[in-house]
Short mmCIF file of C-alpha atoms in Angstrom, two decimals:
data_model
loop_
_atom_site.label_atom_id
_atom_site.label_comp_id
_atom_site.label_asym_id
_atom_site.label_seq_id
_atom_site.Cartn_x
_atom_site.Cartn_y
_atom_site.Cartn_z
CA MET A 17 54.43 79.48 56.87
CA SER A 18 55.25 78.48 60.79
CA ILE A 19 58.37 79.14 62.34
CA LEU A 20 59.32 75.17 60.90
CA ASP A 21 58.90 75.79 57.85
CA ASP A 22 60.90 79.11 57.23
CA ALA A 23 63.53 77.17 58.68
CA LEU A 24 63.58 74.82 56.49
CA ALA A 25 63.62 76.96 53.54
CA LEU A 26 66.88 77.93 54.89
CA THR A 27 68.22 74.35 55.15
CA GLY A 28 70.79 74.42 52.07
CA SER A 29 72.50 77.95 53.33
CA LEU A 30 72.26 76.69 56.85
CA VAL A 31 74.46 73.20 55.43
CA ASP A 32 76.79 75.47 53.85
CA LEU A 33 77.43 78.01 57.02
CA ARG A 34 78.06 74.50 59.12
CA HIS A 35 80.73 73.32 56.24
CA ARG A 36 82.28 76.72 55.93
CA LEU A 37 82.46 77.24 59.67
CA HIS A 38 83.39 73.56 60.48
CA GLN A 39 86.72 74.12 57.63
CA ARG A 40 88.35 76.95 59.54
CA PRO A 41 87.71 76.53 63.45
CA GLU A 42 90.02 78.59 65.46
CA ILE A 43 90.32 77.88 69.11
CA GLY A 44 90.26 80.38 72.82
CA LEU A 45 88.62 84.32 72.64
CA ASP A 46 90.00 84.94 69.67
CA LEU A 47 88.14 84.19 66.81
CA PRO A 48 88.90 86.72 63.71
CA LEU A 49 87.95 84.05 60.93
CA THR A 50 84.96 82.74 62.56
CA GLN A 51 83.92 86.56 63.97
CA ARG A 52 83.96 87.93 60.77
CA THR A 53 81.45 85.23 58.84
CA VAL A 54 78.76 85.44 62.06
CA LEU A 55 78.86 89.22 61.17
CA SER A 56 78.95 88.49 57.44
CA GLU A 57 75.92 86.37 58.37
CA LEU A 58 73.52 88.89 60.23
CA ASP A 59 74.79 91.83 58.08
CA GLY A 60 71.71 93.10 56.30
CA LEU A 61 68.87 91.44 58.81
CA GLY A 62 68.50 95.19 60.90
CA LEU A 63 70.06 93.94 64.18
CA GLU A 64 71.88 96.05 66.61
CA ILE A 65 75.48 94.55 66.82
CA THR A 66 78.02 95.64 69.13
CA THR A 67 81.56 93.63 69.18
CA GLY A 68 83.57 92.47 72.12
CA ARG A 69 86.58 93.99 73.47
CA SER A 70 88.53 91.04 75.66
CA CYS A 71 87.32 88.96 72.73
CA THR A 72 86.26 88.17 69.48
CA SER A 73 82.38 87.90 70.59
CA VAL A 74 79.28 89.20 68.59
CA THR A 75 76.34 90.60 70.52
CA ALA A 76 73.24 91.06 68.38
CA VAL A 77 70.19 92.56 69.15
CA LEU A 78 66.69 92.23 67.88
CA ARG A 79 63.92 94.80 68.31
CA GLY A 80 60.67 93.38 68.33
CA GLY A 81 57.87 95.61 66.79
CA ALA A 82 54.17 94.69 67.97
CA ASP A 83 53.02 95.89 71.18
CA PRO A 84 54.10 94.21 74.25
CA GLY A 85 50.54 95.00 75.85
CA PRO A 86 49.66 96.22 79.70
CA GLY A 87 52.26 97.18 81.63
CA GLY A 88 53.61 100.49 80.24
CA PRO A 89 57.12 100.72 78.08
CA ARG A 90 58.27 97.35 79.74
CA ARG A 91 59.31 95.12 77.04
CA PRO A 92 60.58 91.74 78.36
CA THR A 93 64.01 90.37 76.33
CA VAL A 94 64.64 86.42 75.70
CA LEU A 95 68.50 85.36 75.44
CA LEU A 96 69.61 83.02 72.69
CA ARG A 97 73.45 81.72 72.34
CA GLY A 98 75.46 79.78 70.40
CA ASP A 99 79.03 78.99 71.33
CA MET A 100 81.92 79.38 68.61
CA ASP A 101 85.22 78.01 69.28
CA ALA A 102 86.82 74.28 68.55
CA LEU A 103 88.98 72.39 70.38
CA PRO A 104 92.84 71.30 70.11
CA VAL A 105 92.57 67.81 68.63
CA GLN A 106 93.15 66.53 65.01
CA GLU A 107 89.89 65.42 62.93
CA GLU A 108 89.49 61.76 61.56
CA VAL A 109 86.54 62.17 59.95
CA GLU A 110 86.11 62.14 56.63
CA VAL A 111 84.36 64.13 54.87
CA PRO A 112 84.48 66.30 51.87
CA TYR A 113 84.04 69.85 54.26
CA ARG A 114 86.95 68.39 57.39
CA SER A 115 88.76 70.75 59.24
CA GLN A 116 91.61 72.68 57.13
CA VAL A 117 93.38 73.84 59.87
CA PRO A 118 96.27 70.86 61.40
CA GLY A 119 95.57 69.77 64.86
CA VAL A 120 91.74 71.80 65.13
CA MET A 121 88.76 70.66 65.01
CA HIS A 122 84.49 71.35 65.86
CA ALA A 123 84.72 68.05 67.71
CA CYS A 124 81.96 69.28 69.69
CA GLY A 125 79.65 70.05 67.21
CA HIS A 126 79.76 74.27 67.82
CA ASP A 127 80.07 74.78 64.46
CA LEU A 128 76.05 73.50 64.19
CA HIS A 129 75.84 75.60 67.38
CA THR A 130 76.76 79.37 65.09
CA THR A 131 74.73 77.74 62.63
CA MET A 132 71.61 77.52 64.09
CA LEU A 133 71.83 81.01 65.52
CA VAL A 134 72.42 82.61 62.85
CA GLY A 135 69.17 80.71 61.28
CA ALA A 136 67.35 82.09 64.44
CA ALA A 137 68.52 85.27 63.83
CA ARG A 138 67.12 85.35 60.16
CA VAL A 139 63.83 83.48 61.23
CA LEU A 140 63.01 86.00 64.02
CA ALA A 141 64.16 89.16 61.74
CA ALA A 142 61.75 88.51 59.30
CA ARG A 143 58.84 88.34 61.76
CA ARG A 144 60.30 91.66 64.07
CA GLU A 145 56.54 92.95 63.46
CA ASP A 146 54.72 90.35 65.47
CA LEU A 147 57.74 89.88 68.52
CA PRO A 148 56.73 92.03 71.46
CA GLY A 149 60.05 92.32 73.02
CA ASP A 150 63.84 91.81 72.38
CA VAL A 151 66.37 89.23 71.49
CA ILE A 152 69.74 89.08 72.30
CA PHE A 153 71.70 86.45 70.02
CA MET A 154 75.03 85.57 72.12
CA PHE A 155 77.65 84.72 69.49
CA GLN A 156 80.27 83.74 72.42
CA PRO A 157 83.96 82.27 71.87
CA GLY A 158 86.33 80.23 74.25
CA GLU A 159 84.08 78.20 76.03
CA GLU A 160 86.33 75.38 75.53
CA GLY A 161 88.17 76.19 79.38
CA PHE A 162 88.20 79.87 78.12
CA ASP A 163 85.40 81.27 80.43
CA GLY A 164 83.93 83.46 77.11
CA ALA A 165 80.62 83.31 79.04
CA SER A 166 82.78 85.86 81.96
CA LYS A 167 83.91 87.87 79.83
CA MET A 168 80.80 88.60 77.86
CA ILE A 169 78.60 89.05 80.89
CA ALA A 170 82.01 91.39 82.37
CA GLU A 171 80.95 93.41 78.68
CA GLY A 172 77.17 93.52 79.23
CA VAL A 173 75.84 91.04 77.18
CA LEU A 174 73.00 90.34 79.84
CA ASP A 175 72.00 93.91 79.75
CA VAL A 176 72.55 95.39 76.34
CA THR A 177 68.82 95.75 75.87
CA GLY A 178 68.44 98.33 78.70
CA GLU A 179 66.34 95.33 80.49
CA ARG A 180 67.72 91.85 81.64
CA PRO A 181 66.04 89.16 79.72
CA GLN A 182 63.67 86.57 81.24
CA ALA A 183 64.88 83.39 80.20
CA ALA A 184 68.05 82.56 78.34
CA TYR A 185 68.19 79.41 76.61
CA ALA A 186 70.53 77.12 74.81
CA LEU A 187 71.16 74.28 72.46
CA HIS A 188 74.42 71.90 72.35
CA VAL A 189 74.39 68.64 69.96
CA MET A 190 75.63 65.78 70.53
CA SER A 191 77.30 62.98 68.67
CA SER A 192 76.34 60.16 70.95
CA LEU A 193 74.56 59.92 73.90
CA THR A 194 70.58 60.41 72.49
CA PRO A 195 69.70 59.72 69.16
CA ARG A 196 69.52 61.64 65.81
CA GLY A 197 66.87 64.46 66.11
CA THR A 198 66.17 63.49 70.08
CA VAL A 199 65.63 66.40 72.23
CA ILE A 200 66.67 65.73 76.15
CA SER A 201 67.30 67.98 78.95
CA ARG A 202 66.34 67.96 83.09
CA PRO A 203 65.22 70.89 85.57
CA GLY A 204 67.83 71.58 88.18
CA PRO A 205 71.36 70.40 87.41
CA LEU A 206 72.01 68.91 84.69
CA MET A 207 76.14 69.48 84.10
CA ALA A 208 78.22 69.35 86.78
CA ALA A 209 80.82 72.17 88.11
CA SER A 210 84.53 71.73 87.17
CA ASP A 211 87.25 72.62 89.04
CA GLY A 212 91.09 72.08 88.28
CA LEU A 213 93.52 70.07 90.56
CA SER A 214 97.52 70.83 90.13
CA VAL A 215 99.43 69.17 93.18
CA THR A 216 103.70 69.15 92.92
CA VAL A 217 105.73 67.15 94.74
CA ARG A 218 108.88 67.86 96.08
CA GLY A 219 111.94 65.69 97.15
CA ARG A 220 115.79 65.59 96.80
CA GLY A 221 116.68 63.84 93.37
CA GLY A 222 119.39 60.98 93.95
CA HIS A 223 120.82 58.10 91.71
CA GLY A 224 118.43 55.41 91.31
CA SER A 225 120.89 52.54 92.78
CA SER A 226 120.40 54.18 96.25
CA PRO A 227 116.95 55.25 96.89
CA GLN A 228 117.74 55.66 100.60
CA THR A 229 120.05 58.73 100.21
CA ALA A 230 117.16 60.27 98.03
CA ALA A 231 113.70 61.68 98.82
CA ASP A 232 111.98 60.00 96.23
CA PRO A 233 108.94 62.44 94.73
CA ILE A 234 107.56 59.26 92.58
CA PRO A 235 106.28 56.70 94.82
CA ALA A 236 104.89 59.78 96.95
CA ALA A 237 102.63 61.07 93.98
CA CYS A 238 101.53 57.86 92.73
CA GLU A 239 99.77 56.80 96.56
CA MET A 240 98.21 60.27 96.31
CA VAL A 241 96.60 59.23 93.35
CA LEU A 242 95.43 56.11 94.24
CA ALA A 243 94.59 57.61 97.69
CA LEU A 244 92.39 60.34 96.41
CA GLN A 245 90.03 57.60 94.90
CA THR A 246 89.97 55.97 97.83
CA ALA A 247 89.61 58.87 100.54
CA LEU A 248 86.04 60.52 98.36
CA SER A 249 84.36 57.23 98.07
CA ARG A 250 84.80 56.86 102.23
CA THR A 251 84.10 60.71 101.85
CA VAL A 252 81.61 61.95 99.73
CA SER A 253 78.28 60.46 100.57
CA ALA A 254 76.93 57.38 97.76
CA PHE A 255 74.22 60.27 96.97
CA ASP A 256 76.62 62.08 95.90
CA SER A 257 78.21 62.19 92.20
CA VAL A 258 82.49 63.50 92.57
CA VAL A 259 84.24 62.57 89.75
CA LEU A 260 88.64 63.12 90.27
CA THR A 261 90.19 62.16 86.90
CA VAL A 262 94.16 62.23 87.09
CA GLY A 263 94.99 63.30 83.42
CA SER A 264 98.38 64.19 83.20
CA LEU A 265 101.65 63.14 85.17
CA HIS A 266 105.66 63.62 84.79
CA ALA A 267 108.63 62.91 86.71
CA GLY A 268 112.08 62.45 85.82
CA THR A 269 114.00 62.34 82.78
CA LYS A 270 116.05 59.32 82.68
CA ARG A 271 115.31 55.50 84.42
CA ASN A 272 118.02 55.60 87.39
CA VAL A 273 117.26 59.29 88.17
CA ILE A 274 115.56 60.38 91.28
CA PRO A 275 113.96 63.54 90.12
CA ASP A 276 113.84 66.78 92.44
CA THR A 277 109.70 66.69 92.16
CA ALA A 278 106.56 65.01 90.17
CA CYS A 279 103.85 66.71 89.29
CA PHE A 280 100.07 65.55 88.82
CA GLU A 281 96.94 67.58 87.62
CA ALA A 282 93.54 66.71 87.84
CA THR A 283 89.76 67.53 86.82
CA LEU A 284 87.21 67.51 89.75
CA ARG A 285 83.58 67.15 88.42
CA THR A 286 80.66 68.23 91.47
CA PHE A 287 77.00 69.13 91.72
CA SER A 288 76.88 70.87 94.29
CA PRO A 289 78.89 73.54 96.48
CA THR A 290 78.59 72.16 99.55
CA VAL A 291 80.36 68.32 97.85
CA ARG A 292 83.24 70.51 95.68
CA ASP A 293 84.40 72.35 99.18
CA LEU A 294 84.69 68.56 100.90
CA VAL A 295 86.19 67.25 97.91
CA VAL A 296 88.46 70.15 97.89
CA ALA A 297 89.92 69.82 101.57
CA THR A 298 90.10 66.25 101.34
CA ALA A 299 92.40 66.24 98.61
CA GLU A 300 94.74 68.55 100.52
CA ARG A 301 93.96 66.54 103.31
CA VAL A 302 95.37 63.46 101.88
CA CYS A 303 98.22 64.91 99.75
CA GLN A 304 99.69 66.14 102.30
CA GLY A 305 99.66 63.50 104.76
CA VAL A 306 100.49 61.17 102.24
CA ALA A 307 103.85 63.75 101.73
CA ALA A 308 104.34 63.78 105.48
CA ALA A 309 104.86 59.96 105.30
CA HIS A 310 107.19 59.75 102.66
CA GLY A 311 109.36 62.71 104.06
CA VAL A 312 108.33 65.33 101.25
CA GLY A 313 107.25 68.33 100.11
CA VAL A 314 103.69 69.24 98.81
CA GLU A 315 101.76 72.01 97.03
CA VAL A 316 98.80 71.54 96.47
CA ARG A 317 96.88 74.18 94.07
CA PHE A 318 92.77 74.46 92.99
CA GLU A 319 91.86 76.40 90.47
CA ALA A 320 88.34 77.55 89.75
CA GLU A 321 86.82 76.78 86.91
CA TYR A 322 82.91 76.35 85.67
CA PRO A 323 79.66 76.55 88.42
CA VAL A 324 77.42 73.65 87.90
CA THR A 325 75.14 74.04 85.30
CA VAL A 326 71.40 74.55 86.63
CA ASN A 327 68.35 74.87 84.93
CA ASP A 328 65.39 76.87 85.85
CA ALA A 329 62.63 73.64 86.36
CA VAL A 330 59.51 76.33 84.88
CA GLU A 331 61.98 77.21 82.08
CA THR A 332 62.37 73.98 81.31
CA ALA A 333 59.29 72.71 81.64
CA PHE A 334 58.08 75.19 78.82
CA ALA A 335 61.21 74.34 76.82
CA LEU A 336 60.36 70.65 76.32
CA GLY A 337 56.81 71.11 75.79
CA VAL A 338 58.27 73.70 72.82
CA ALA A 339 59.98 71.08 71.71
CA GLU A 340 57.58 68.73 71.78
CA GLU A 341 55.68 70.76 69.52
CA LEU A 342 57.67 70.61 67.03
CA SER A 343 59.23 67.20 67.16
CA GLY A 344 57.41 65.05 68.72
CA ARG A 345 56.53 63.26 72.12
CA ASP A 346 58.59 60.57 71.43
CA ARG A 347 61.26 62.48 70.03
CA VAL A 348 61.46 64.73 73.86
CA PHE A 349 62.46 62.93 76.83
CA GLN A 350 63.74 64.09 80.51
CA MET A 351 66.86 63.14 81.98
CA ASP A 352 66.92 61.22 84.67
CA TYR A 353 69.71 62.40 85.98
CA PRO A 354 72.82 64.83 85.14
CA ILE A 355 76.25 64.55 83.36
CA ALA A 356 79.31 65.60 84.90
CA GLY A 357 80.83 67.59 81.53
CA ALA A 358 80.92 71.40 82.56
CA GLU A 359 79.63 74.29 80.56
CA ASP A 360 79.72 78.24 80.96
CA PHE A 361 76.40 78.71 80.00
CA SER A 362 76.29 77.67 83.89
CA ARG A 363 77.05 81.67 84.44
CA VAL A 364 74.03 82.76 82.56
CA LEU A 365 71.80 80.59 84.14
CA ALA A 366 73.20 82.09 87.59
CA GLU A 367 72.31 85.09 86.10
CA VAL A 368 68.65 84.63 84.60
CA PRO A 369 66.91 81.88 85.01
CA GLY A 370 66.56 79.69 81.59
CA VAL A 371 67.40 76.52 80.55
CA MET A 372 70.14 74.11 78.62
CA LEU A 373 68.53 71.46 76.18
CA PHE A 374 70.52 68.85 73.95
CA LEU A 375 69.60 68.27 70.66
CA GLY A 376 70.81 64.71 69.23
CA ALA A 377 73.06 65.54 66.01
CA MET A 378 74.87 61.84 65.65
CA THR A 379 75.10 60.63 62.21
CA GLN A 380 75.17 56.52 62.69
CA ASP A 381 72.63 54.62 63.13
CA THR A 382 73.99 52.49 65.65
CA ASP A 383 73.93 52.38 69.59
CA PRO A 384 73.92 56.15 71.08
CA THR A 385 76.50 55.02 73.66
CA LEU A 386 78.54 53.39 71.29
CA ALA A 387 79.47 56.49 68.74
CA PRO A 388 81.84 58.58 69.32
CA THR A 389 81.70 61.63 71.52
CA ILE A 390 82.01 65.12 71.44
CA HIS A 391 85.93 66.14 72.22
CA SER A 392 86.58 62.64 69.69
CA PRO A 393 88.93 62.90 67.02
CA ARG A 394 85.80 60.86 65.41
CA ALA A 395 82.77 62.73 66.65
CA SER A 396 80.55 63.68 63.15
CA PHE A 397 77.37 65.34 64.08
CA ASP A 398 74.20 65.29 61.01
CA ASP A 399 73.51 68.30 58.55
CA GLY A 400 69.76 67.57 58.97
CA VAL A 401 69.43 68.88 62.19
CA LEU A 402 70.27 72.36 61.27
CA PRO A 403 66.27 73.09 60.77
CA GLN A 404 65.40 71.62 63.59
CA GLY A 405 67.76 73.83 65.95
CA THR A 406 67.20 76.99 64.80
CA ALA A 407 63.72 76.61 64.71
CA LEU A 408 63.38 75.23 68.34
CA LEU A 409 65.79 78.76 69.38
CA ALA A 410 63.56 80.49 67.48
CA THR A 411 60.03 79.48 68.58
CA LEU A 412 61.55 79.37 72.11
CA ALA A 413 62.26 83.15 71.86
CA THR A 414 58.97 83.71 69.90
CA ARG A 415 56.83 81.92 72.56
CA ARG A 416 58.59 82.98 75.80
CA LEU A 417 58.13 87.06 74.63
CA SER A 418 54.49 86.17 74.48
CA CYS A 419 53.74 84.40 77.62
CA GLU A 420 54.59 85.02 81.41
CA LEU A 421 55.24 82.17 82.73
CA ALA A 422 54.35 81.34 86.63
CA ARG A 423 56.26 80.86 89.15
CA ASP A 424 55.35 80.01 93.47
#
C-alpha cells in the first residue's frame, strides 16, 4: 500500500478526531483539553514525547529504523508542524460538530492541522523501519498572536533529536483563496511580517461647547489615521507592499465632553526588514508632526510580532513536486504574490530551511474569492482534505529523509 492508501484508510478516525477538536476549541498557550487529546491519539505509536514547560505544547519524535547510509552515525531529521489553538470567534456554521464553547471557534482550521499531523504520525510510525532518519512532530499552541513557536524553539524543539532538522514543513488549510484539494505556495516571502502600532494622543479635556479652552485630542488622532495612509503611499516604493490598518480607535465618554486622551491601534504588514524600518520611522514622524500642529502630545509605541514567513526556494520546489505526484499537476500551483497574513512558523523557517504550503479546503462549490475567509465566523472546511494533508506531510518527511537536495 502507498502512503496515500494508508492515509485514506484512516479517514474515519481522522474525521472523528477533527470533529472532537472542533467541538472543544481552546485559545492561546494553555490548551489542556487539546493537549490531552493529542497525547491520547499518539499513545502506543512508540514515539518519544515531551510536553512544554511554558505552554501546553507536545513534541513527539519518531526514530526511524533504516540505515541512513554512508556518512557515519549522522541521521537526518525532518520537522512537521501543526498548530492547535482556536480564535475568539462565535461560530455561525451550522454543522453537527459545531463549537460547544461560546465565543470560541476553530475559524483558522487548526483543528485540521492537528488532525493531519496526528495522521502523519500514525502513517510514519507504521513505516518506521523504512525511515533512514528521525521525524519531529511539533504540536504547537498559541499561533494566533501568542508566538507559541518561539516558546517551543526556546524549549528545544529544533534540537530534540540531537540533530538540527534538514527541513521543516507545515500545511495551512484555506476556506477560500484556492479551490478544494489544490496545493499552492511560492519560494521566498510567502506571508508578511506583522507588527503592532499603538498611539495615544494626550490633550486637555474641557466642555464641548468651548473647544478653544481645551486641547482636543480627537481631531489630532483622526488626522493621524488619514495622514499615515497618505504618508506611506508617498514614502514606500510602489513596488514594495505594505498594509497599515487601524482596527481600533477610542476616545471620550459623552458627546459634549472633550476628553483628555484619544487612542488608536493598527496592524502593520510588510515583506522586508528594510520596508518595515521605513514604515516605523514614517509613522513616528507623522504622528509627532500632527501632534505638534494641534498642540497636543503623543506617545507612539511599536510591538514587534512575527517576522516575514520565507520559504526556502529549493525546499519549495521539492515540496510542490511531491504535491504534484500525490494530487496531480493540475492541482498544484505556484503563487505569483505573497499574502499579507502572518505566521509564527516564520520562526522555524528562520532557523531551518523549509516551506509552508496552503491546502484548499473550502466546502462550497463557488468562486474561491467569494467564500468566507479564515477567521470568519462562517469559515468552513471540508473533512475530505484530511487524508490528502496527512499523506502530503508523511510523504514529504519520507522523501526528504531519503535525499539530499542540491543547493548552490
